[in-house]
Amino acid sequence: MAIPPAETQQLVRKYKDSAAANILQGRPAEALADYRKAVELNAHDTAARLKVAELLAQLGHRQEAVREFHYLAIRYAAEGQTIHAIAACKLILAIDPDHQETQENLASLIAMQSAEDATPEQPRPAPTPLFSRLPRDVFLALLGLLEMRRIAGGESIITEGERGRSMFILVQGTVRVVHTPENAPPRTLAELGEGSFFGEMGLISDAPRTASVIATRDCTLLEVTREMLSDLGARFPAFEQVVQQFYKDRLLDNLLKSSPVFQPLPEEQKRAIAQRFQSRSVEPDTVLLQQGQRSHALHLLLRGRCSVSHQDAEGGERPYPDMTEGAVFGEISLLLDLRVTATVRAATTCLLLVLDQETVKELVLPHPEVRRTLTQLSRERLDRTAAMLAEGAQVQGSFLI
Ligand code: CMP
């Protein structure tokens, strides 16, 4: 594609700035005229063409808007920008639900996506990870199902702690993922751009949302509800696998951000561990470890708070400090093969990662630094129990978590 000369580019910029100002002042017709002039100067300016299409739709010029979106859908598809192509198709359907050509767009889109299209001179932009791993029949089914949503910059899309019914694919715009731990200031976990997706954790684990997601610019989103996910998962196991993989990657990322224990592991080992974690979402009061029983797993508290209490021989309850986000427990039983001497109970709704004994032995303990950290943790906890014993409490034959 030829790059317009510098003067033309400057002129295009001028028209686009004027268009943006007109939009802000509530003059869509003038903004449309400006964007049209920009497109006349550079027909390849997809951003300007998208604005033209959107303004045409807004001003009620349905046929013309459909034609522009049609052009854009094909163009995006040819460039491997699959979610943009889907969004353009969805916009056509929003204007005209019977529009037959949308399906034809799609057929072309799928055909044009084939690898042969990417020539060495014209490399395609990286497709979105979610879609690049999707088989085409899944993609086709998705197009029919996805809902499109617009969110203004500054608005909240997901609120931490709430239950969620959907996940989102970001077609346009940017979002910030923010987590607020109990009694601590908010932390930005990630800034996500076009092609990213989020909200899959609440959907898969049925746990409360692990973070808030806020639009940092105007956003166009495709929404996948729980019903769609299970429908697609049943029909196309590959789709579910892709989403599950992203879910596991994010669990791992969150784990590494909240708990230092696994930090020293080599990247490969971290990935292998991520594959073997079981995530578990529990309601308040659920007993996670029961005093006197054996624990065959390492527990990691990703979200929420747990209470810990020891019952002495007379039946008296002695509380230990609560376990907060990032806490690891169950390590004494695993390292020393002892019975659990305290009961761990969810104090709030909790999201946990559970790693079975075999995996811990195979992937975690062989690493000297991680083993040292876990041993030190056990020692501190054993000392605490010993101090409690010294105060006169009876502990029968085994030690705390
Ligand atoms: P969910 O918990 O449903 O809602 C908040 C979303 O933020 C979550 O799903 C993830 O999609 C996203 N999220 C959570 N943690 C991270 C992270 N560390 N990096 C990027 N995105 C995240």
Coordinates of C-alpha atoms and ligand atoms in Angstrom, one line a residue:
M1 CA 0.0 0.0 0.0
A2 CA 1.4 3.4 -1.0
I3 CA 2.0 5.8 1.9
P4 CA 0.5 9.2 1.2
P5 CA 3.0 12.0 0.9
A6 CA 3.7 14.1 4.0
E7 CA 1.5 17.1 2.9
T8 CA -1.4 14.8 2.3
Q9 CA -1.0 13.2 5.7
Q10 CA -1.0 16.6 7.3
L11 CA -4.2 17.5 5.5
V12 CA -5.8 14.2 6.5
R13 CA -4.8 14.9 10.1
K14 CA -6.4 18.4 9.9
Y15 CA -9.7 17.0 8.6
K16 CA -9.7 14.3 11.3
D17 CA -9.0 16.8 14.1
S18 CA -11.8 19.0 12.8
A19 CA -14.1 15.9 12.6
A20 CA -13.3 15.0 16.2
A21 CA -14.0 18.6 17.3
N22 CA -17.3 18.5 15.4
I23 CA -18.3 15.3 17.2
L24 CA -17.5 16.8 20.6
Q25 CA -19.7 19.8 19.7
G26 CA -22.6 17.5 18.7
R27 CA -22.3 18.2 14.9
P28 CA -22.3 14.7 13.3
A29 CA -23.1 15.8 9.8
E30 CA -20.1 18.2 9.7
A31 CA -17.9 15.5 11.3
L32 CA -19.1 13.1 8.5
A33 CA -18.1 15.6 5.8
D34 CA -14.7 16.0 7.4
Y35 CA -14.0 12.3 7.6
R36 CA -15.2 11.9 4.0
K37 CA -12.6 14.5 2.9
A38 CA -9.9 12.5 4.9
V39 CA -11.0 9.3 3.1
E40 CA -10.9 11.0 -0.3
L41 CA -7.3 11.8 0.3
N42 CA -6.4 8.4 1.7
A43 CA -8.9 5.6 0.8
H44 CA -6.8 3.1 2.9
D45 CA -7.4 5.0 6.2
T46 CA -9.5 2.3 7.9
A47 CA -10.0 4.3 11.1
A48 CA -11.5 7.3 9.1
R49 CA -13.7 4.9 7.0
L50 CA -14.9 3.3 10.2
K51 CA -15.9 6.8 11.5
V52 CA -17.7 7.5 8.2
A53 CA -19.6 4.2 8.5
E54 CA -20.5 4.9 12.1
L55 CA -21.7 8.4 11.4
L56 CA -23.7 7.3 8.4
A57 CA -25.5 4.8 10.6
Q58 CA -26.0 7.4 13.3
L59 CA -27.5 9.9 10.8
G60 CA -29.8 7.2 9.4
H61 CA -28.2 6.6 6.0
R62 CA -28.6 2.9 6.4
Q63 CA -27.7 1.7 2.9
E64 CA -24.6 3.7 2.7
A65 CA -23.5 2.7 6.2
V66 CA -24.0 -1.0 5.3
R67 CA -21.8 -0.5 2.2
E68 CA -19.0 1.1 4.2
F69 CA -19.1 -1.6 6.9
H70 CA -19.1 -4.2 4.1
Y71 CA -16.0 -2.7 2.7
L72 CA -14.4 -2.7 6.1
A73 CA -15.3 -6.3 7.0
I74 CA -13.6 -7.5 3.8
R75 CA -10.6 -5.3 4.4
Y76 CA -10.2 -6.4 8.0
A77 CA -10.5 -10.0 7.1
A78 CA -7.9 -9.7 4.4
E79 CA -5.5 -8.2 6.9
G80 CA -6.2 -11.0 9.4
Q81 CA -8.0 -8.6 11.8
T82 CA -10.6 -11.2 12.5
I83 CA -12.4 -9.6 15.5
H84 CA -12.7 -6.3 13.7
A85 CA -14.2 -8.1 10.7
I86 CA -16.7 -9.8 13.0
A87 CA -17.5 -6.5 14.6
A88 CA -18.2 -4.9 11.2
C89 CA -20.4 -7.8 10.3
K90 CA -22.3 -7.4 13.5
L91 CA -22.8 -3.7 12.8
I92 CA -24.3 -4.5 9.4
L93 CA -26.7 -7.0 11.1
A94 CA -27.6 -4.3 13.7
I95 CA -28.6 -2.0 10.8
D96 CA -30.2 -4.6 8.7
P97 CA -30.8 -8.1 10.3
D98 CA -31.8 -9.6 6.9
H99 CA -28.7 -8.5 5.1
Q100 CA -27.6 -11.5 3.1
E101 CA -24.3 -10.2 2.1
T102 CA -23.0 -10.4 5.6
Q103 CA -22.8 -14.2 5.3
E104 CA -21.0 -13.7 2.0
N105 CA -18.6 -11.3 3.7
L106 CA -18.0 -14.0 6.1
A107 CA -17.3 -16.6 3.6
S108 CA -14.8 -14.3 1.9
L109 CA -13.4 -13.5 5.2
I110 CA -12.7 -17.1 6.1
A111 CA -11.3 -17.8 2.7
M112 CA -9.0 -14.8 2.9
Q113 CA -7.7 -15.8 6.3
S114 CA -5.9 -18.8 4.8
A115 CA -2.2 -18.7 5.4
E116 CA -1.3 -18.4 1.7
D117 CA -2.6 -14.8 1.8
A118 CA 0.2 -13.6 4.0
T119 CA 3.0 -12.8 1.6
P120 CA 6.5 -12.1 3.0
E121 CA 6.3 -8.5 1.7
Q122 CA 3.0 -7.9 3.4
P123 CA 3.0 -9.6 6.7
R124 CA -0.4 -9.6 8.4
P125 CA -0.8 -8.2 11.8
A126 CA -0.8 -10.8 14.5
P127 CA -4.3 -12.3 14.8
T128 CA -5.9 -12.3 18.2
P129 CA -4.6 -15.2 20.3
L130 CA -8.2 -16.3 21.0
F131 CA -9.2 -16.4 17.4
S132 CA -5.9 -17.5 15.9
R133 CA -6.3 -20.8 17.8
L134 CA -9.9 -21.3 16.8
P135 CA -11.1 -23.7 14.1
R136 CA -13.1 -22.1 11.4
D137 CA -16.4 -23.8 12.2
V138 CA -16.2 -22.5 15.7
F139 CA -15.4 -19.0 14.4
L140 CA -18.5 -19.2 12.2
A141 CA -20.7 -20.3 15.1
L142 CA -19.3 -17.5 17.2
L143 CA -20.1 -14.8 14.7
G144 CA -23.8 -15.8 14.9
L145 CA -23.8 -15.8 18.7
L146 CA -21.6 -12.9 19.9
E147 CA -23.2 -9.7 21.2
M148 CA -21.6 -6.4 20.5
R149 CA -21.4 -3.6 23.2
R150 CA -20.1 -0.1 23.3
I151 CA -18.6 1.3 26.5
A152 CA -17.5 5.0 26.9
G153 CA -14.0 5.7 28.2
G154 CA -14.0 5.9 32.0
E155 CA -16.9 3.5 32.4
S156 CA -16.6 0.3 34.4
I157 CA -17.1 -3.0 32.5
I158 CA -16.5 -5.5 35.3
T159 CA -16.6 -4.9 39.1
E160 CA -14.4 -6.9 41.4
G161 CA -16.3 -9.1 43.8
E162 CA -19.5 -9.3 41.7
R163 CA -20.7 -12.5 40.0
G164 CA -20.2 -12.5 36.3
R165 CA -22.3 -13.9 33.4
S166 CA -20.0 -13.0 30.5
M167 CA -16.6 -12.6 29.2
F168 CA -15.5 -9.9 26.7
I169 CA -13.3 -9.6 23.6
L170 CA -11.9 -6.1 23.1
V171 CA -12.4 -5.1 19.5
Q172 CA -11.4 -1.5 19.9
G173 CA -10.2 0.7 22.8
T174 CA -8.2 -0.1 25.9
V175 CA -9.0 -1.2 29.4
R176 CA -7.2 -1.3 32.7
V177 CA -7.5 -4.4 35.0
V178 CA -7.3 -3.3 38.7
H179 CA -7.3 -5.5 41.7
T180 CA -7.9 -4.1 45.3
P181 CA -6.7 -6.5 48.0
E182 CA -8.3 -6.4 51.4
N183 CA -6.9 -3.5 53.4
A184 CA -4.5 -2.5 50.7
P185 CA -4.4 0.1 47.9
P186 CA -5.6 -0.9 44.3
R187 CA -3.0 -2.5 42.0
T188 CA -3.1 -2.4 38.3
L189 CA -2.7 -6.0 37.0
A190 CA -2.7 -5.2 33.3
E191 CA -3.5 -2.7 30.6
L192 CA -5.2 -4.6 27.7
G193 CA -5.6 -3.5 24.1
E194 CA -7.4 -4.6 21.0
G195 CA -7.7 -8.3 20.6
S196 CA -7.4 -9.0 24.3
F197 CA -10.1 -10.7 26.2
F198 CA -11.1 -10.7 29.9
G199 CA -13.8 -11.9 32.3
E200 CA -13.2 -15.5 31.6
M201 CA -12.1 -16.2 35.2
G202 CA -15.5 -15.5 36.7
L203 CA -17.2 -17.4 33.9
I204 CA -15.1 -20.5 34.3
S205 CA -14.6 -20.7 38.0
D206 CA -18.0 -19.2 39.0
A207 CA -16.0 -17.2 41.6
P208 CA -16.6 -13.5 42.1
R209 CA -14.8 -11.3 39.6
T210 CA -11.1 -11.3 40.6
A211 CA -10.5 -7.7 39.4
S212 CA -12.3 -4.7 38.1
V213 CA -12.0 -3.8 34.4
I214 CA -12.4 -0.1 33.4
A215 CA -12.5 1.3 29.9
T216 CA -9.6 3.8 29.6
R217 CA -10.8 4.8 26.1
D218 CA -14.1 4.3 24.3
C219 CA -14.4 0.6 23.7
T220 CA -16.2 -1.8 21.4
L221 CA -16.6 -5.2 22.9
L222 CA -17.9 -8.6 21.9
E223 CA -19.7 -10.3 24.7
V224 CA -19.7 -14.1 25.3
T225 CA -22.2 -15.2 27.9
R226 CA -22.0 -18.3 30.0
E227 CA -24.7 -20.0 27.9
M228 CA -22.8 -19.3 24.7
L229 CA -19.6 -20.6 26.2
S230 CA -21.2 -23.9 27.3
D231 CA -23.0 -24.2 24.0
L232 CA -19.8 -23.6 22.0
G233 CA -17.8 -25.7 24.4
A234 CA -20.1 -28.7 23.9
R235 CA -20.1 -28.3 20.1
F236 CA -16.5 -27.4 19.7
P237 CA -14.2 -28.7 22.5
A238 CA -11.3 -26.7 20.9
F239 CA -13.0 -23.4 21.8
E240 CA -13.3 -24.4 25.5
Q241 CA -9.7 -25.6 25.5
V242 CA -8.5 -22.2 24.2
V243 CA -10.4 -20.3 26.9
Q244 CA -9.3 -22.7 29.6
Q245 CA -5.7 -22.2 28.6
F246 CA -6.1 -18.4 28.9
Y247 CA -7.8 -19.0 32.2
K248 CA -4.9 -21.1 33.5
D249 CA -2.3 -18.5 32.3
R250 CA -4.2 -15.8 34.2
L251 CA -4.4 -17.9 37.3
L252 CA -0.7 -18.4 37.2
D253 CA -0.1 -14.7 36.6
N254 CA -2.3 -13.8 39.6
L255 CA -0.6 -16.4 41.7
L256 CA 2.9 -15.0 40.8
K257 CA 1.7 -11.5 41.5
S258 CA 0.3 -12.3 44.9
S259 CA 2.6 -15.0 46.3
P260 CA 6.4 -15.0 46.1
V261 CA 6.8 -18.7 46.7
F262 CA 6.8 -19.8 43.1
Q263 CA 8.7 -16.8 41.7
P264 CA 12.1 -18.5 41.6
L265 CA 10.9 -21.4 39.4
P266 CA 12.0 -21.5 35.8
E267 CA 9.4 -20.3 33.3
E268 CA 8.9 -23.8 31.9
Q269 CA 8.2 -25.2 35.3
K270 CA 5.7 -22.5 36.1
R271 CA 3.8 -23.3 32.9
A272 CA 3.9 -27.0 33.7
I273 CA 2.5 -26.2 37.2
A274 CA -0.2 -24.0 35.7
Q275 CA -1.5 -27.0 33.7
R276 CA -1.9 -29.0 36.9
F277 CA -3.5 -26.6 39.2
Q278 CA -7.1 -27.2 40.1
S279 CA -9.0 -24.0 40.8
R280 CA -11.6 -24.1 43.5
S281 CA -14.1 -21.4 44.4
V282 CA -15.8 -21.8 47.8
E283 CA -18.4 -20.0 49.8
P284 CA -17.8 -18.6 53.3
D285 CA -17.6 -21.2 56.1
T286 CA -16.4 -24.0 53.8
V287 CA -13.9 -26.2 55.6
L288 CA -10.7 -26.5 53.5
L289 CA -8.5 -28.4 55.9
Q290 CA -9.8 -30.3 58.9
Q291 CA -7.7 -30.8 62.0
G292 CA -6.6 -34.4 62.5
Q293 CA -7.0 -35.4 58.8
R294 CA -4.2 -35.7 56.3
S295 CA -3.8 -33.1 53.6
H296 CA -2.7 -34.4 50.2
A297 CA -2.4 -31.0 48.4
L298 CA -0.9 -27.6 48.6
H299 CA -3.4 -24.8 48.8
L300 CA -2.8 -21.3 47.5
L301 CA -5.2 -18.5 48.4
L302 CA -5.7 -16.4 45.3
R303 CA -8.6 -14.3 46.5
G304 CA -10.4 -14.0 49.8
R305 CA -9.6 -14.7 53.5
C306 CA -9.5 -17.9 55.6
S307 CA -9.7 -18.3 59.3
V308 CA -7.5 -20.8 61.1
S309 CA -8.2 -22.4 64.4
H310 CA -6.8 -25.1 66.6
Q311 CA -8.9 -27.2 68.9
D312 CA -7.1 -28.4 72.0
A313 CA -7.7 -31.7 73.9
E314 CA -10.4 -30.0 76.1
G315 CA -12.2 -28.9 73.0
G316 CA -11.3 -25.2 73.4
E317 CA -10.8 -23.3 70.1
R318 CA -7.7 -21.2 69.7
P319 CA -7.7 -18.9 66.7
Y320 CA -4.6 -18.2 64.6
P321 CA -4.1 -15.2 62.5
D322 CA -6.3 -15.2 59.3
M323 CA -4.7 -16.3 56.0
T324 CA -4.9 -13.6 53.4
E325 CA -4.4 -13.4 49.7
G326 CA -1.2 -15.1 48.6
A327 CA -1.1 -17.5 51.6
V328 CA 0.1 -21.0 51.0
F329 CA -1.1 -23.8 53.3
G330 CA -1.0 -27.5 53.5
E331 CA 2.8 -27.5 53.1
I332 CA 3.7 -29.1 56.5
S333 CA 1.6 -32.2 55.9
L334 CA 3.3 -32.5 52.5
L335 CA 6.8 -31.8 53.6
L336 CA 6.8 -33.7 56.9
D337 CA 4.0 -36.2 56.3
L338 CA 2.1 -35.0 59.4
R339 CA -1.6 -34.7 60.2
V340 CA -3.2 -31.3 60.0
T341 CA -3.5 -29.8 63.5
A342 CA -5.7 -26.8 62.7
T343 CA -8.9 -26.3 60.8
V344 CA -8.8 -23.9 57.9
R345 CA -12.1 -22.4 56.9
A346 CA -13.1 -19.8 54.3
A347 CA -14.0 -16.6 56.1
T348 CA -15.1 -15.0 52.8
T349 CA -15.8 -16.3 49.4
C350 CA -12.4 -17.6 48.3
L351 CA -10.7 -18.6 45.1
L352 CA -8.0 -21.2 45.6
L353 CA -5.5 -23.0 43.6
V354 CA -4.9 -26.6 44.7
L355 CA -1.8 -28.5 43.6
D356 CA -1.8 -32.3 44.3
Q357 CA 1.0 -34.1 46.2
E358 CA 2.5 -35.8 43.1
T359 CA 2.8 -32.5 41.3
V360 CA 4.3 -30.8 44.3
K361 CA 6.9 -33.6 44.6
E362 CA 7.7 -33.7 40.9
L363 CA 7.7 -30.0 40.0
V364 CA 7.9 -27.8 43.1
L365 CA 10.1 -29.5 45.8
P366 CA 13.1 -30.4 43.6
H367 CA 13.7 -26.6 43.2
P368 CA 16.1 -25.8 46.1
E369 CA 15.0 -22.2 46.6
V370 CA 11.3 -23.0 46.6
R371 CA 11.8 -25.9 48.9
R372 CA 13.7 -23.6 51.2
T373 CA 10.9 -21.1 51.3
L374 CA 8.3 -23.7 52.0
T375 CA 10.5 -25.3 54.7
Q376 CA 11.0 -21.9 56.3
L377 CA 7.3 -21.3 56.2
S378 CA 6.7 -24.7 57.9
R379 CA 9.3 -23.9 60.5
E380 CA 7.7 -20.6 61.4
R381 CA 4.3 -22.2 61.7
L382 CA 5.7 -25.1 63.8
D383 CA 7.4 -22.6 66.1
R384 CA 4.1 -20.8 66.5
T385 CA 2.4 -24.1 67.5
A386 CA 5.3 -24.9 69.9
A387 CA 4.8 -21.5 71.5
M388 CA 1.2 -22.2 71.9
L389 CA 2.1 -25.6 73.5
A390 CA 4.5 -23.8 75.9
E391 CA 1.5 -21.8 77.0
G392 CA -0.1 -25.1 78.1
A393 CA -2.3 -26.2 75.2
Q394 CA -2.3 -29.9 74.3
V395 CA -1.5 -30.8 70.8
Q396 CA -1.8 -34.4 69.9
G397 CA 1.0 -35.8 67.8
S398 CA 0.8 -33.5 64.8
F399 CA 1.3 -30.0 63.7
L400 CA -0.4 -27.1 62.1
I401 CA -1.1 -27.1 58.4
Ligands
CMP1 P1 -12.8 -12.1 36.0 O1 -12.3 -12.5 37.3 O2 -14.1 -12.8 35.5 O3 -13.1 -10.6 35.9 C1 -11.9 -9.7 36.0 C2 -11.0 -10.1 34.9 O4 -9.7 -9.4 34.8 C3 -10.6 -11.6 35.0 O5 -11.7 -12.4 34.8 C4 -9.5 -11.7 33.9 O6 -10.1 -11.8 32.6 C5 -8.9 -10.3 34.0 N1 -7.6 -10.5 34.8 C6 -7.5 -10.9 36.1 N2 -6.2 -11.0 36.4 C7 -5.5 -10.5 35.3 C8 -4.1 -10.4 35.0 N3 -3.2 -10.6 35.9 N4 -3.8 -9.9 33.8 C9 -4.7 -9.6 32.9 N5 -6.0 -9.8 33.1 C10 -6.4 -10.2 34.3

